[in-house]
PDB file of C-alpha atoms in Angstrom:
ATOM      1  CA  MET F  10      -0.641   0.073   0.133  1.00 36.00           C
ATOM      2  CA  THR F  11       2.754   2.219   0.667  1.00 35.00           C
ATOM      3  CA  ARG F  12       4.142   1.737  -2.766  1.00 39.00           C
ATOM      4  CA  LEU F  13       0.564   2.400  -3.690  1.00 37.00           C
ATOM      5  CA  ILE F  14       0.701   5.895  -2.191  1.00 34.00           C
ATOM      6  CA  SER F  15       3.856   6.608  -3.393  1.00 35.00           C
ATOM      7  CA  ALA F  16       2.826   6.650  -7.041  1.00 37.00           C
ATOM      8  CA  LEU F  17      -0.048   8.052  -6.857  1.00 36.00           C
ATOM      9  CA  THR F  18       1.915  10.842  -5.186  1.00 33.00           C
ATOM     10  CA  MET F  19       4.574  11.154  -7.993  1.00 35.00           C
ATOM     11  CA  ALA F  20       1.788  11.158 -10.493  1.00 37.00           C
ATOM     12  CA  TRP F  21       0.109  14.239  -8.759  1.00 34.00           C
ATOM     13  CA  ILE F  22       3.627  16.108  -8.847  1.00 32.00           C
ATOM     14  CA  SER F  23       4.162  15.404 -12.387  1.00 35.00           C
ATOM     15  CA  GLY F  24       0.731  16.130 -13.483  1.00 36.00           C
ATOM     16  CA  GLY F  25       0.688  19.570 -11.622  1.00 35.00           C
ATOM     17  CA  ALA F  26      -2.244  22.056 -11.806  1.00 34.00           C
ATOM     18  CA  THR F  27      -3.391  20.960 -15.159  1.00 37.00           C
ATOM     19  CA  ALA F  28      -3.759  17.658 -14.215  1.00 40.00           C
ATOM     20  CA  TRP F  29      -5.816  18.681 -11.082  1.00 40.00           C
ATOM     21  CA  ALA F  30      -7.895  20.506 -12.923  1.00 57.00           C
ATOM     22  CA  GLN F  31      -9.983  18.127 -14.008  1.00 80.00           C
ATOM     23  CA  ALA F  32     -12.593  18.102 -11.318  1.00 90.00           C
ATOM     24  CA  PHE F  33     -15.042  20.642 -10.454  1.00 93.00           C
ATOM     25  CA  PRO F  34     -15.426  22.795  -7.887  1.00 93.00           C
ATOM     26  CA  PRO F  35     -16.652  20.973  -4.458  1.00 95.00           C
ATOM     27  CA  ASN F  36     -20.095  21.233  -3.142  1.00 95.00           C
ATOM     28  CA  ASP F  37     -21.099  22.956   0.182  1.00 95.00           C
ATOM     29  CA  ALA F  38     -20.198  19.787   1.917  1.00 96.00           C
ATOM     30  CA  GLY F  39     -16.609  19.957   0.780  1.00 95.00           C
ATOM     31  CA  VAL F  40     -17.296  16.910  -2.051  1.00 97.00           C
ATOM     32  CA  THR F  41     -16.441  16.095  -5.805  1.00 96.00           C
ATOM     33  CA  LEU F  42     -15.920  13.944  -8.030  1.00 96.00           C
ATOM     34  CA  GLY F  43     -12.053  13.186  -8.621  1.00 94.00           C
ATOM     35  CA  HIS F  44     -11.179   9.499 -10.529  1.00 95.00           C
ATOM     36  CA  TRP F  45     -12.524   6.201 -11.199  1.00 97.00           C
ATOM     37  CA  HIS F  46      -9.628   3.500 -11.132  1.00 95.00           C
ATOM     38  CA  LEU F  47      -9.609   0.949 -12.983  1.00 96.00           C
ATOM     39  CA  ASN F  48      -7.259  -2.184 -12.760  1.00 93.00           C
ATOM     40  CA  THR F  49      -6.676  -3.578 -16.343  1.00 90.00           C
ATOM     41  CA  ARG F  50      -5.121  -6.586 -18.086  1.00 89.00           C
ATOM     42  CA  ASP F  51      -4.448  -4.143 -21.158  1.00 90.00           C
ATOM     43  CA  VAL F  52      -3.683  -1.112 -20.565  1.00 90.00           C
ATOM     44  CA  GLU F  53      -3.045   0.519 -24.252  1.00 91.00           C
ATOM     45  CA  ALA F  54      -6.307  -1.230 -25.218  1.00 93.00           C
ATOM     46  CA  ASN F  55      -8.052   0.422 -22.723  1.00 95.00           C
ATOM     47  CA  GLU F  56      -6.593   3.782 -22.863  1.00 95.00           C
ATOM     48  CA  LYS F  57      -7.360   3.689 -26.664  1.00 96.00           C
ATOM     49  CA  ILE F  58     -10.908   3.255 -25.977  1.00 97.00           C
ATOM     50  CA  PHE F  59     -10.860   6.659 -23.958  1.00 97.00           C
ATOM     51  CA  VAL F  60      -8.924   8.386 -26.099  1.00 97.00           C
ATOM     52  CA  THR F  61     -11.578   7.596 -29.084  1.00 97.00           C
ATOM     53  CA  LEU F  62     -14.374   8.366 -26.617  1.00 97.00           C
ATOM     54  CA  GLY F  63     -12.606  11.861 -26.098  1.00 96.00           C
ATOM     55  CA  GLY F  64     -10.251  11.499 -23.173  1.00 96.00           C
ATOM     56  CA  THR F  65      -6.576  12.934 -23.269  1.00 94.00           C
ATOM     57  CA  VAL F  66      -4.027  11.268 -22.186  1.00 93.00           C
ATOM     58  CA  GLN F  67      -1.876  12.708 -19.017  1.00 86.00           C
ATOM     59  CA  PRO F  68       2.462  11.863 -19.621  1.00 76.00           C
ATOM     60  CA  ALA F  69       3.161   9.501 -17.291  1.00 67.00           C
ATOM     61  CA  GLN F  70       6.045   9.280 -15.243  1.00 62.00           C
ATOM     62  CA  LYS F  71       9.163   7.022 -16.377  1.00 59.00           C
ATOM     63  CA  GLY F  72       8.404   3.767 -14.328  1.00 60.00           C
ATOM     64  CA  SER F  73       4.689   4.727 -13.988  1.00 68.00           C
ATOM     65  CA  LYS F  74       2.137   1.980 -12.770  1.00 77.00           C
ATOM     66  CA  PHE F  75      -0.578   3.433 -14.183  1.00 81.00           C
ATOM     67  CA  GLU F  76      -1.323   5.680 -17.311  1.00 90.00           C
ATOM     68  CA  ILE F  77      -3.972   8.714 -16.667  1.00 92.00           C
ATOM     69  CA  VAL F  78      -6.861   9.743 -19.353  1.00 95.00           C
ATOM     70  CA  ARG F  79      -8.726  13.154 -18.465  1.00 95.00           C
ATOM     71  CA  PHE F  80     -12.075  14.153 -19.107  1.00 95.00           C
ATOM     72  CA  PRO F  81     -14.077  17.465 -17.954  1.00 94.00           C
ATOM     73  CA  GLY F  82     -15.131  15.989 -14.252  1.00 94.00           C
ATOM     74  CA  VAL F  83     -13.038  12.972 -13.811  1.00 96.00           C
ATOM     75  CA  LEU F  84      -9.587  11.043 -14.100  1.00 94.00           C
ATOM     76  CA  VAL F  85      -9.114   7.455 -15.520  1.00 96.00           C
ATOM     77  CA  TYR F  86      -6.683   5.514 -14.015  1.00 94.00           C
ATOM     78  CA  LEU F  87      -5.445   2.705 -15.591  1.00 93.00           C
ATOM     79  CA  TYR F  88      -3.543   0.366 -13.634  1.00 85.00           C
ATOM     80  CA  ARG F  89      -1.518  -2.243 -14.853  1.00 71.00           C
ATOM     81  CA  ALA F  90      -1.958  -6.128 -14.231  1.00 62.00           C
ATOM     82  CA  ASN F  91       2.035  -6.472 -13.204  1.00 64.00           C
ATOM     83  CA  SER F  92       1.235  -3.470 -10.330  1.00 65.00           C
ATOM     84  CA  VAL F  93      -1.729  -4.907  -9.007  1.00 72.00           C
ATOM     85  CA  PRO F  94      -3.783  -8.244  -9.959  1.00 80.00           C
ATOM     86  CA  PRO F  95      -5.691  -8.248 -12.729  1.00 86.00           C
ATOM     87  CA  PRO F  96      -9.407  -7.539 -12.521  1.00 92.00           C
ATOM     88  CA  THR F  97     -11.354 -10.510 -11.111  1.00 93.00           C
ATOM     89  CA  GLY F  98     -14.603  -9.501 -12.948  1.00 95.00           C
ATOM     90  CA  GLY F  99     -16.552  -6.805 -15.133  1.00 96.00           C
ATOM     91  CA  SER F 100     -18.292  -3.698 -13.522  1.00 97.00           C
ATOM     92  CA  ALA F 101     -21.963  -6.029 -13.899  1.00 95.00           C
ATOM     93  CA  GLY F 102     -22.430  -7.937 -10.704  1.00 95.00           C
ATOM     94  CA  THR F 103     -21.075  -5.378  -8.433  1.00 97.00           C
ATOM     95  CA  VAL F 104     -22.326  -2.810  -6.601  1.00 98.00           C
ATOM     96  CA  ILE F 105     -21.585  -0.382  -8.959  1.00 98.00           C
ATOM     97  CA  HIS F 106     -22.746  -1.740 -12.302  1.00 97.00           C
ATOM     98  CA  HIS F 107     -21.239   0.899 -14.513  1.00 97.00           C
ATOM     99  CA  VAL F 108     -20.458   4.671 -14.940  1.00 98.00           C
ATOM    100  CA  GLY F 109     -20.670   6.750 -17.417  1.00 97.00           C
ATOM    101  CA  PHE F 110     -20.945   9.811 -19.800  1.00 98.00           C
ATOM    102  CA  THR F 111     -22.764  12.427 -21.683  1.00 97.00           C
ATOM    103  CA  VAL F 112     -22.371  13.778 -25.014  1.00 97.00           C
ATOM    104  CA  PRO F 113     -24.211  17.266 -26.697  1.00 96.00           C
ATOM    105  CA  ASN F 114     -25.413  14.675 -29.555  1.00 97.00           C
ATOM    106  CA  THR F 115     -25.137  10.466 -29.222  1.00 97.00           C
ATOM    107  CA  GLN F 116     -25.738   9.618 -32.574  1.00 97.00           C
ATOM    108  CA  GLN F 117     -23.038  11.824 -34.046  1.00 97.00           C
ATOM    109  CA  ALA F 118     -20.814  10.621 -31.384  1.00 97.00           C
ATOM    110  CA  VAL F 119     -21.243   6.921 -32.135  1.00 97.00           C
ATOM    111  CA  ALA F 120     -20.929   7.226 -36.104  1.00 97.00           C
ATOM    112  CA  LYS F 121     -17.784   8.983 -35.033  1.00 97.00           C
ATOM    113  CA  TRP F 122     -16.004   6.007 -32.538  1.00 97.00           C
ATOM    114  CA  LYS F 123     -17.514   3.810 -35.077  1.00 97.00           C
ATOM    115  CA  ALA F 124     -15.704   5.076 -37.644  1.00 97.00           C
ATOM    116  CA  ALA F 125     -12.373   4.656 -35.343  1.00 96.00           C
ATOM    117  CA  GLY F 126     -12.839   1.300 -34.900  1.00 95.00           C
ATOM    118  CA  LEU F 127     -14.627   1.359 -31.738  1.00 95.00           C
ATOM    119  CA  ALA F 128     -17.351  -1.093 -30.946  1.00 93.00           C
ATOM    120  CA  VAL F 129     -20.647   0.678 -29.561  1.00 96.00           C
ATOM    121  CA  LEU F 130     -23.618  -1.374 -28.254  1.00 95.00           C
ATOM    122  CA  SER F 131     -27.383  -0.001 -28.904  1.00 94.00           C
ATOM    123  CA  GLY F 132     -29.001   1.971 -26.518  1.00 91.00           C
ATOM    124  CA  ASN F 133     -32.058   0.187 -24.302  1.00 92.00           C
ATOM    125  CA  ASP F 134     -35.400  -0.469 -26.172  1.00 88.00           C
ATOM    126  CA  GLY F 135     -33.963   1.223 -29.390  1.00 87.00           C
ATOM    127  CA  ARG F 136     -33.454   4.400 -27.381  1.00 91.00           C
ATOM    128  CA  THR F 137     -31.225   6.634 -30.162  1.00 94.00           C
ATOM    129  CA  ASP F 138     -30.261   9.189 -27.420  1.00 95.00           C
ATOM    130  CA  GLN F 139     -28.202   6.621 -25.254  1.00 97.00           C
ATOM    131  CA  ALA F 140     -25.432   3.718 -26.083  1.00 97.00           C
ATOM    132  CA  PHE F 141     -23.055   1.215 -24.267  1.00 97.00           C
ATOM    133  CA  ILE F 142     -19.019   0.720 -24.598  1.00 97.00           C
ATOM    134  CA  GLU F 143     -17.820  -2.436 -22.625  1.00 96.00           C
ATOM    135  CA  THR F 144     -13.881  -2.692 -22.310  1.00 96.00           C
ATOM    136  CA  PRO F 145     -12.166  -5.658 -22.660  1.00 94.00           C
ATOM    137  CA  ASP F 146     -12.299  -6.119 -18.974  1.00 94.00           C
ATOM    138  CA  LYS F 147     -15.778  -5.708 -18.938  1.00 96.00           C
ATOM    139  CA  LEU F 148     -16.287  -2.282 -17.812  1.00 97.00           C
ATOM    140  CA  LEU F 149     -19.950  -1.134 -18.966  1.00 97.00           C
ATOM    141  CA  ILE F 150     -19.814   2.481 -19.621  1.00 98.00           C
ATOM    142  CA  GLU F 151     -22.894   4.354 -20.845  1.00 98.00           C
ATOM    143  CA  ILE F 152     -23.434   7.364 -23.065  1.00 98.00           C
ATOM    144  CA  LEU F 153     -26.460   9.693 -22.851  1.00 97.00           C
ATOM    145  CA  GLU F 154     -27.094  12.822 -24.467  1.00 96.00           C
ATOM    146  CA  ASP F 155     -26.949  16.040 -22.875  1.00 95.00           C
ATOM    147  CA  LYS F 156     -27.722  19.230 -26.078  1.00 94.00           C
ATOM    148  CA  ASN F 157     -26.920  21.864 -23.512  1.00 92.00           C
ATOM    149  CA  GLN F 158     -23.808  20.970 -22.578  1.00 91.00           C
ATOM    150  CA  GLN F 159     -20.406  22.772 -24.086  1.00 88.00           C
ATOM    151  CA  TRP F 160     -18.168  19.382 -23.867  1.00 92.00           C
ATOM    152  CA  PRO F 161     -18.087  16.893 -26.698  1.00 95.00           C
ATOM    153  CA  ILE F 162     -17.616  14.820 -23.659  1.00 96.00           C
ATOM    154  CA  ARG F 163     -17.924  14.407 -19.534  1.00 96.00           C
ATOM    155  CA  SER F 164     -18.168  12.616 -16.590  1.00 96.00           C
ATOM    156  CA  HIS F 165     -21.972  11.853 -16.006  1.00 96.00           C
ATOM    157  CA  GLN F 166     -22.880   8.859 -13.734  1.00 96.00           C
ATOM    158  CA  VAL F 167     -22.155   6.310 -11.100  1.00 98.00           C
ATOM    159  CA  HIS F 168     -24.541   3.855 -11.315  1.00 97.00           C
ATOM    160  CA  PHE F 169     -25.129   1.748  -8.086  1.00 98.00           C
ATOM    161  CA  SER F 170     -27.058  -1.629  -8.081  1.00 96.00           C
ATOM    162  CA  VAL F 171     -28.298  -2.887  -4.857  1.00 96.00           C
ATOM    163  CA  PRO F 172     -31.505  -4.673  -3.824  1.00 95.00           C
ATOM    164  CA  GLU F 173     -34.738  -2.842  -3.815  1.00 94.00           C
ATOM    165  CA  GLN F 174     -35.094  -2.297  -0.215  1.00 94.00           C
ATOM    166  CA  SER F 175     -31.943  -0.813  -0.038  1.00 95.00           C
ATOM    167  CA  ILE F 176     -32.224   2.045  -2.661  1.00 96.00           C
ATOM    168  CA  LYS F 177     -33.781   4.857  -0.606  1.00 96.00           C
ATOM    169  CA  GLU F 178     -31.453   3.970   2.109  1.00 96.00           C
ATOM    170  CA  MET F 179     -28.366   4.448  -0.094  1.00 96.00           C
ATOM    171  CA  GLN F 180     -29.799   7.796  -1.541  1.00 97.00           C
ATOM    172  CA  ALA F 181     -30.172   8.953   1.775  1.00 96.00           C
ATOM    173  CA  TRP F 182     -26.814   7.830   2.896  1.00 95.00           C
ATOM    174  CA  TYR F 183     -25.305   9.755   0.287  1.00 96.00           C
ATOM    175  CA  VAL F 184     -27.312  12.867   0.583  1.00 97.00           C
ATOM    176  CA  LYS F 185     -26.570  12.930   4.198  1.00 95.00           C
ATOM    177  CA  ASN F 186     -22.880  12.501   4.286  1.00 95.00           C
ATOM    178  CA  PHE F 187     -21.674  13.522   0.933  1.00 96.00           C
ATOM    179  CA  GLY F 188     -24.130  16.728   0.343  1.00 96.00           C
ATOM    180  CA  CYS F 189     -25.401  14.611  -2.483  1.00 96.00           C
ATOM    181  CA  ARG F 190     -28.361  16.746  -3.878  1.00 95.00           C
ATOM    182  CA  ALA F 191     -31.413  14.404  -4.106  1.00 95.00           C
ATOM    183  CA  ALA F 192     -33.124  14.247  -7.602  1.00 91.00           C
ATOM    184  CA  MET F 193     -34.440  11.783 -10.171  1.00 87.00           C
ATOM    185  CA  ARG F 194     -33.144  10.793 -13.181  1.00 88.00           C
ATOM    186  CA  GLU F 195     -35.757   9.057 -15.487  1.00 86.00           C
ATOM    187  CA  GLN F 196     -36.931   6.347 -12.907  1.00 90.00           C
ATOM    188  CA  PHE F 197     -34.350   5.934 -10.927  1.00 93.00           C
ATOM    189  CA  GLN F 198     -33.446   7.167  -7.722  1.00 94.00           C
ATOM    190  CA  ALA F 199     -30.222   9.336  -7.619  1.00 96.00           C
ATOM    191  CA  CYS F 200     -28.628  12.483  -6.382  1.00 96.00           C
ATOM    192  CA  ASP F 201     -25.565  14.608  -7.543  1.00 96.00           C
ATOM    193  CA  ILE F 202     -22.177  15.697  -6.515  1.00 96.00           C
ATOM    194  CA  PRO F 203     -20.001  17.971  -8.759  1.00 95.00           C
ATOM    195  CA  GLY F 204     -19.072  15.598 -11.616  1.00 94.00           C
ATOM    196  CA  ALA F 205     -21.213  12.883 -10.887  1.00 95.00           C
ATOM    197  CA  ASN F 206     -24.854  11.803 -10.684  1.00 96.00           C
ATOM    198  CA  LEU F 207     -24.993   8.760  -8.553  1.00 97.00           C
ATOM    199  CA  THR F 208     -28.027   6.494  -9.548  1.00 97.00           C
ATOM    200  CA  PHE F 209     -29.644   3.737  -7.814  1.00 97.00           C
ATOM    201  CA  SER F 210     -31.634   1.182  -9.508  1.00 96.00           C
ATOM    202  CA  GLN F 211     -32.647  -2.543  -7.932  1.00 95.00           C
ATOM    203  CA  ALA F 212     -29.957  -5.114  -8.659  1.00 95.00           C
ATOM    204  CA  ASP F 213     -31.068  -8.768 -10.738  1.00 91.00           C
ATOM    205  CA  GLY F 214     -29.341 -10.434  -7.989  1.00 92.00           C
ATOM    206  CA  PRO F 215     -27.050 -10.555  -5.567  1.00 92.00           C
ATOM    207  CA  THR F 216     -24.239  -8.057  -5.560  1.00 95.00           C
ATOM    208  CA  VAL F 217     -20.435  -7.707  -4.731  1.00 96.00           C
ATOM    209  CA  THR F 218     -18.066  -5.470  -3.477  1.00 97.00           C
ATOM    210  CA  THR F 219     -16.173  -3.171  -5.780  1.00 97.00           C
ATOM    211  CA  ARG F 220     -12.759  -4.122  -4.662  1.00 96.00           C
ATOM    212  CA  GLY F 221     -10.577  -6.256  -7.003  1.00 94.00           C
ATOM    213  CA  ARG F 222     -13.078  -6.102  -9.624  1.00 96.00           C
ATOM    214  CA  VAL F 223     -12.619  -3.842 -12.724  1.00 96.00           C
ATOM    215  CA  LEU F 224     -13.582  -0.886 -11.383  1.00 97.00           C
ATOM    216  CA  ASP F 225     -11.945  -1.424  -8.009  1.00 96.00           C
ATOM    217  CA  HIS F 226     -12.776   2.120  -6.822  1.00 97.00           C
ATOM    218  CA  ILE F 227     -14.260   5.689  -7.179  1.00 98.00           C
ATOM    219  CA  GLY F 228     -12.384   8.457  -5.895  1.00 97.00           C
ATOM    220  CA  LEU F 229     -13.565  11.728  -4.271  1.00 97.00           C
ATOM    221  CA  GLU F 230     -12.115  14.896  -3.473  1.00 96.00           C
ATOM    222  CA  VAL F 231     -12.828  16.229  -0.119  1.00 96.00           C
ATOM    223  CA  THR F 232     -12.258  19.067   1.657  1.00 92.00           C
ATOM    224  CA  ASN F 233     -11.089  18.780   5.855  1.00 91.00           C
ATOM    225  CA  LEU F 234     -10.098  14.835   5.008  1.00 95.00           C
ATOM    226  CA  ASP F 235      -9.621  14.344   8.840  1.00 93.00           C
ATOM    227  CA  ALA F 236     -12.828  15.637  10.076  1.00 94.00           C
ATOM    228  CA  PHE F 237     -14.511  13.873   7.412  1.00 95.00           C
ATOM    229  CA  LEU F 238     -13.456  10.562   7.714  1.00 93.00           C
ATOM    230  CA  LYS F 239     -14.575  10.586  11.462  1.00 92.00           C
ATOM    231  CA  LYS F 240     -18.024  11.961  10.160  1.00 90.00           C
ATOM    232  CA  LEU F 241     -18.357   9.218   7.832  1.00 91.00           C
ATOM    233  CA  GLN F 242     -16.784   6.342  10.643  1.00 88.00           C
ATOM    234  CA  ALA F 243     -20.278   7.439  12.573  1.00 87.00           C
ATOM    235  CA  ALA F 244     -21.882   7.062  10.050  1.00 83.00           C
ATOM    236  CA  GLY F 245     -21.212   3.081   9.495  1.00 81.00           C
ATOM    237  CA  ALA F 246     -18.553   3.700   6.347  1.00 87.00           C
ATOM    238  CA  LYS F 247     -15.881   1.144   7.024  1.00 93.00           C
ATOM    239  CA  ILE F 248     -12.130   2.622   7.390  1.00 94.00           C
ATOM    240  CA  ASP F 249     -10.151   0.626   4.709  1.00 95.00           C
ATOM    241  CA  GLN F 250      -7.072   2.543   5.134  1.00 94.00           C
ATOM    242  CA  PRO F 251      -6.837   5.351   7.835  1.00 94.00           C
ATOM    243  CA  TYR F 252      -6.273   8.693   7.291  1.00 94.00           C
ATOM    244  CA  THR F 253      -2.633   9.324   5.681  1.00 94.00           C
ATOM    245  CA  VAL F 254      -0.776  12.507   4.760  1.00 92.00           C
ATOM    246  CA  ASN F 255       2.209  12.669   2.269  1.00 85.00           C
ATOM    247  CA  PRO F 256       4.657  14.864   4.328  1.00 85.00           C
ATOM    248  CA  GLU F 257       6.233  16.163   1.148  1.00 78.00           C
ATOM    249  CA  THR F 258       3.144  17.275  -0.738  1.00 78.00           C
ATOM    250  CA  SER F 259       0.731  17.457   2.074  1.00 87.00           C
ATOM    251  CA  VAL F 260      -1.842  15.424   0.102  1.00 89.00           C
ATOM    252  CA  ALA F 261      -3.605  13.086   2.556  1.00 94.00           C
ATOM    253  CA  LEU F 262      -5.718  10.254   1.626  1.00 94.00           C
ATOM    254  CA  ALA F 263      -7.965   7.297   3.225  1.00 96.00           C
ATOM    255  CA  PHE F 264     -10.125   4.534   1.745  1.00 96.00           C
ATOM    256  CA  ILE F 265     -13.519   3.392   2.903  1.00 96.00           C
ATOM    257  CA  TYR F 266     -16.708   1.214   2.235  1.00 95.00           C
ATOM    258  CA  ASP F 267     -19.855   2.408   2.554  1.00 94.00           C
ATOM    259  CA  PRO F 268     -22.224   0.045   3.957  1.00 93.00           C
ATOM    260  CA  TRP F 269     -22.897  -1.439   0.577  1.00 95.00           C
ATOM    261  CA  GLY F 270     -19.492  -2.177  -0.331  1.00 95.00           C
ATOM    262  CA  THR F 271     -18.138   0.226  -2.439  1.00 97.00           C
ATOM    263  CA  ARG F 272     -14.533   1.360  -1.848  1.00 97.00           C
ATOM    264  CA  ILE F 273     -14.183   4.983  -2.195  1.00 97.00           C
ATOM    265  CA  GLU F 274     -10.560   6.617  -1.786  1.00 96.00           C
ATOM    266  CA  LEU F 275     -11.394  10.169  -0.428  1.00 97.00           C
ATOM    267  CA  VAL F 276      -8.790  12.362  -1.056  1.00 95.00           C
ATOM    268  CA  GLN F 277      -7.616  15.882   0.208  1.00 95.00           C
ATOM    269  CA  ARG F 278      -5.088  18.015  -1.918  1.00 89.00           C
ATOM    270  CA  SER F 279      -3.212  20.916  -0.907  1.00 84.00           C
ATOM    271  CA  ASN F 280      -3.562  24.118  -3.712  1.00 84.00           C
ATOM    272  CA  PRO F 281      -6.670  22.344  -5.557  1.00 86.00           C
ATOM    273  CA  VAL F 282      -7.192  23.747  -8.672  1.00 86.00           C
ATOM    274  CA  TYR F 283     -10.615  23.280 -10.010  1.00 89.00           C
ATOM    275  CA  MET F 284     -12.217  23.108 -13.747  1.00 86.00           C
ATOM    276  CA  THR F 285     -14.927  26.289 -14.804  1.00 78.00           C
ATOM    277  CA  GLU F 286     -18.450  24.857 -15.260  1.00 67.00           C
ATOM    278  CA  PRO F 287     -19.395  26.768 -18.515  1.00 65.00           C
ATOM    279  CA  PRO F 288     -22.771  28.126 -19.104  1.00 54.00           C
ATOM    280  CA  ARG F 289     -25.221  25.787 -20.005  1.00 49.00           C
ATOM    281  CA  GLY F 290     -29.396  24.867 -19.479  1.00 42.00           C
ATOM    282  CA  ASP F 291     -30.467  22.261 -17.016  1.00 39.00           C
ATOM    283  CA  ARG F 292     -30.067  18.922 -17.759  1.00 39.00           C
ATOM    284  CA  ALA F 293     -33.117  17.707 -19.312  1.00 35.00           C
ATOM    285  CA  HIS F 294     -32.900  14.073 -17.996  1.00 34.00           C
ATOM    286  CA  VAL F 295     -32.768  15.115 -14.372  1.00 32.00           C
ATOM    287  CA  GLU F 296     -35.524  16.662 -12.193  1.00 31.00           C
ATOM    288  CA  ARG F 297     -34.572  18.006  -9.019  1.00 29.00           C
ATOM    289  CA  LEU F 298     -36.873  17.426  -5.903  1.00 28.00           C
TER     290      LEU F 298
END
């Protein structure tokens, strides 16, 4: 774990403000989406997919154990199989069924991606504003349309899958502990943090923790991590790695599990730089409560 912390820290140092400027300003609770951590057997194949989607590769430091692809709102970390164990399975079957992006025009984006050789799956029930992509390691990525957004592509969702009786409880937990704003996304219970709509839907069967799967964990950036971690622990979060500060960079991090098995990395960085949200209309697919 110490080696992993060092690797992450070196990425932060080499990336500078440009890398960190992928996150949006935090909400009133001090929370914003930071990254998705993917375990992968083939970094280059996965990197090609994310670059084709519209991401930008952050130059890796020599000897780095991972590659980083940047999108507005999220960093995608691609860890090499020789750095961590290969994924034990895809995202389906875990508490996070899939993640997602939005684009201004789904059909135009899909046509461009197919022309570049990317395999794209059709939307549910013939929907033309929706598409799916599955990586070689079985990470499922949903693409939705947001005609009002100014970026060609941006982070949109983390889609949780839990037993029906846990849906409202999970939504309430994230609202209470992460300042997530309650909403309905289409027919789903949901809530919003900067950079992500957290969507909660009924699982088709039993689900397992994200740890060890292709999407090992999500990363959230927070302010005042020490106090934030104590609050989460009091609310039932399981501490996986305690509060740790790198003395050279003053970057602090910790790992937790939510009560349903989602592994979450919490990061507090010194002198953060955030992206500026461009002018836009309301998202048509989100209805505020």
